[in-house]
mmCIF file of C-alpha atoms in Angstrom:
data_model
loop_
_atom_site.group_PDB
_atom_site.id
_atom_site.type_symbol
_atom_site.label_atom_id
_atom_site.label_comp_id
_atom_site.label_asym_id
_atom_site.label_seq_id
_atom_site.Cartn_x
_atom_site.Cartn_y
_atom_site.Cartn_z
ATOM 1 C CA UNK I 1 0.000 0.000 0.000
ATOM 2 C CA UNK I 2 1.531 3.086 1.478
ATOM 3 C CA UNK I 3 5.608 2.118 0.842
ATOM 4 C CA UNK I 4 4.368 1.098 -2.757
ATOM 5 C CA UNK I 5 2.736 4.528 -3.561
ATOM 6 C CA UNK I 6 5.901 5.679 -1.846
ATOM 7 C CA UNK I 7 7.872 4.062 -3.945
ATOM 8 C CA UNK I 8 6.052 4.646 -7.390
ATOM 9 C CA UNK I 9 6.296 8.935 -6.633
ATOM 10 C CA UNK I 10 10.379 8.529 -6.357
ATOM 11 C CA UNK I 11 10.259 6.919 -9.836
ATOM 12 C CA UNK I 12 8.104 9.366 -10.966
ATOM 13 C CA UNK I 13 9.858 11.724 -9.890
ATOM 14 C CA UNK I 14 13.162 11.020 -11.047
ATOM 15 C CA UNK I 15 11.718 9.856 -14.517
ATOM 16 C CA UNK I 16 11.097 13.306 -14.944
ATOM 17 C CA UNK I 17 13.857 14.663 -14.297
ATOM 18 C CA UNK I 18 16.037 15.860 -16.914
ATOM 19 C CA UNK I 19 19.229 13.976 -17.662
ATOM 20 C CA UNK I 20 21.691 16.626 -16.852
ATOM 21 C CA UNK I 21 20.345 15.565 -13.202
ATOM 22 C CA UNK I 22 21.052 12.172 -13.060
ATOM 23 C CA UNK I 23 24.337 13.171 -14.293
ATOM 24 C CA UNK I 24 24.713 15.823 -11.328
ATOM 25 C CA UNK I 25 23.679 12.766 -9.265
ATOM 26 C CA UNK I 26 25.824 10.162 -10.696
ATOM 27 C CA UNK I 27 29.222 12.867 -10.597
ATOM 28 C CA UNK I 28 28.221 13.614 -6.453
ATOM 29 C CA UNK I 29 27.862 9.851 -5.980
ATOM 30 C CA UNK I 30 24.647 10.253 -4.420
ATOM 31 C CA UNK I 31 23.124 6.595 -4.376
ATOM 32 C CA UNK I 32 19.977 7.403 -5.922
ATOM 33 C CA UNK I 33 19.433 4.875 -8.233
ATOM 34 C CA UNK I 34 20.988 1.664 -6.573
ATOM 35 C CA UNK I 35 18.458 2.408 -3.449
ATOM 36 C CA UNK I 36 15.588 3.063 -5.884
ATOM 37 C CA UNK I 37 16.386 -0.170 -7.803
ATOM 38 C CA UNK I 38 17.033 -1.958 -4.537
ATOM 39 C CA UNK I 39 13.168 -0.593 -3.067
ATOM 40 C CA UNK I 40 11.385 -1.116 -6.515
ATOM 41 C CA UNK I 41 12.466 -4.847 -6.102
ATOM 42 C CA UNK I 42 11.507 -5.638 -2.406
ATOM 43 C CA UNK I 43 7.892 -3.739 -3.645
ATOM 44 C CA UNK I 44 7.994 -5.971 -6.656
ATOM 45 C CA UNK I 45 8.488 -9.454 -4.893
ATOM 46 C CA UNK I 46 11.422 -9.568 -6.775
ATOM 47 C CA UNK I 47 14.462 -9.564 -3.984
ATOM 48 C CA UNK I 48 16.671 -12.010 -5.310
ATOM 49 C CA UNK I 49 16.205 -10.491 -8.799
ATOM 50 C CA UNK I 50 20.000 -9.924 -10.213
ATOM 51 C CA UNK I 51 20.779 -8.429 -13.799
ATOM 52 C CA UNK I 52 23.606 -7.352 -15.553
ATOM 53 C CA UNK I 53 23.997 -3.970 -16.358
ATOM 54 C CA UNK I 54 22.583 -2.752 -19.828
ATOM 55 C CA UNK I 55 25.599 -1.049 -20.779
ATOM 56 C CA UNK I 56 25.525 2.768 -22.327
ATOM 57 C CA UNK I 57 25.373 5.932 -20.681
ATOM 58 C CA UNK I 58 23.417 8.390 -18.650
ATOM 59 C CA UNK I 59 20.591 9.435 -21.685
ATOM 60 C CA UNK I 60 20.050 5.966 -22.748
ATOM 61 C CA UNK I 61 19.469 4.791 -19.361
ATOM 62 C CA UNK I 62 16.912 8.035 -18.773
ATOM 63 C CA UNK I 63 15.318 7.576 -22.196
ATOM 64 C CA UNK I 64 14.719 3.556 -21.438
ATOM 65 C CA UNK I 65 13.516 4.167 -17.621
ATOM 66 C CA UNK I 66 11.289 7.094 -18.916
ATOM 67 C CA UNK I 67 10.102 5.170 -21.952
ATOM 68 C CA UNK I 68 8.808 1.653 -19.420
ATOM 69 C CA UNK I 69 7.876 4.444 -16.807
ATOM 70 C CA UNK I 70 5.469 5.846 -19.374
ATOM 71 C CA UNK I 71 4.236 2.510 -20.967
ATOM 72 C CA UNK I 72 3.584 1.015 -17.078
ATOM 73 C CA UNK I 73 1.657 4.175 -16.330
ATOM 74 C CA UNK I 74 -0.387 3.646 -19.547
ATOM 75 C CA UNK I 75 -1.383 -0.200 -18.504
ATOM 76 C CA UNK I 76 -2.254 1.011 -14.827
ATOM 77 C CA UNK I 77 -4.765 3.826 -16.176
ATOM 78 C CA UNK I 78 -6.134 1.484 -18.517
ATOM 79 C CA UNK I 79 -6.741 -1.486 -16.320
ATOM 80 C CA UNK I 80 -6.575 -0.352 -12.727
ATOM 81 C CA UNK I 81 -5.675 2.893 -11.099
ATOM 82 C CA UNK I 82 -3.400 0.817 -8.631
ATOM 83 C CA UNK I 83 -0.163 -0.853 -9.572
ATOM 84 C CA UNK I 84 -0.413 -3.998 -9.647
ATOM 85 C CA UNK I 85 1.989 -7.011 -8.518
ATOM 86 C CA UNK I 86 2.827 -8.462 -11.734
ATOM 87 C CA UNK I 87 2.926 -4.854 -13.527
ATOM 88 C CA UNK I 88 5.898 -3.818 -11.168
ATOM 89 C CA UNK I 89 7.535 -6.981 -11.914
ATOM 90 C CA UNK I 90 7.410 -6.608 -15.457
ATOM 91 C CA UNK I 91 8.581 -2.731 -15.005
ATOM 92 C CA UNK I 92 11.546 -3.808 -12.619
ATOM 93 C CA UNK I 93 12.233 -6.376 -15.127
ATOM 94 C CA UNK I 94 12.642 -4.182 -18.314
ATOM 95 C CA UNK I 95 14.644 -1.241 -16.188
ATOM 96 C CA UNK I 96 16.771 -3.458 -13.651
ATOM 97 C CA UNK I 97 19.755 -3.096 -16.081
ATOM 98 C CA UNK I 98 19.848 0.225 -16.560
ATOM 99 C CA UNK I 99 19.341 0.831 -12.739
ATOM 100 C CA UNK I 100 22.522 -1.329 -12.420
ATOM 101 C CA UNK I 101 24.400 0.903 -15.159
ATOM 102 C CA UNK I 102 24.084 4.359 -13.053
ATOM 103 C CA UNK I 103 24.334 2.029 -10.278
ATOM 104 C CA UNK I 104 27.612 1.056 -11.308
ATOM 105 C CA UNK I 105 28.350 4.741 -12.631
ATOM 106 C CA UNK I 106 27.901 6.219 -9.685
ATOM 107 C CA UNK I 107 30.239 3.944 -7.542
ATOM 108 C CA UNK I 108 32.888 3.503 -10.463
ATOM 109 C CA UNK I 109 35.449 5.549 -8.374
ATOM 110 C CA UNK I 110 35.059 3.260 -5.057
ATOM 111 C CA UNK I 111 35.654 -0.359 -7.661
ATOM 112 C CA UNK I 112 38.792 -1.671 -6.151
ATOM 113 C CA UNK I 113 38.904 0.188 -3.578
ATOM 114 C CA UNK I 114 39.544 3.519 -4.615
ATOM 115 C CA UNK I 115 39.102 6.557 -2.253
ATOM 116 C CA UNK I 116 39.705 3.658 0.420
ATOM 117 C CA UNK I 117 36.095 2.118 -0.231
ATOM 118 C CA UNK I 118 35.143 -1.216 -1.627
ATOM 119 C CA UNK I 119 31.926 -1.316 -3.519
ATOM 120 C CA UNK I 120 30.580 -5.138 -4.338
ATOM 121 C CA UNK I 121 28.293 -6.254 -7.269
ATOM 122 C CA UNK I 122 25.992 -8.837 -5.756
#
């Protein structure tokens, strides 16, 4: 209920924000989108859910989370005003790898343990 509205504004939110903030975000290695993918799972059912990272930058990443943002928006006003289970697994689905790309951008400088921090891919 509450945590999954919650949960659906923060994507909203940063879906429409422009790219030039996710960049800001990604270059002050503020965690944003490894906590969002991380919360969007657990309200998915989906914990154990692992993927690969899609590869590409900061716009295609924005253009593909904006593009299944849009299309599981669509689906929820046609069939129910409520997100539903399986809906949010599909979303999570289509943009856990490009979550795992800024993920992964974002915590590039700490990989090996750079700036004396360790960052793990699990």
């Amino acid at each position: 209920g509450t945590l999954l509205n919650m949960t659906m504004h923060a994507v909203e939110l940063a879906v429409h924000l422009p790219t030039r903030e996710w960049t800001r975000a990604i270059n002050y290695r503020w965690p944003v989108f490894g906590v969002l993918s991380r919360i969007l799972r657990r309200a998915a059912n989906l914990k154990d859910l692992r993927c690969a990272p899609a590869g590409g930058n900061v716009p295609d990443a924005h253009k593909a989370i904006g593009s299944a943002f849009s299309d599981l928006m669509k689906e929820v006003r046609l069939h129910a005003l409520v997100v539903q289970e399986h809906q949010l697994q599909g979303f999570m689905r289509t943009v856990c790898p490009y979550l795992e790309t800024l993920d992964r951008l974002t915590c590039a400088p700490w990989i090996g343990g750079a700036h004396g921090k360790i960052r793990l891919f699990a």
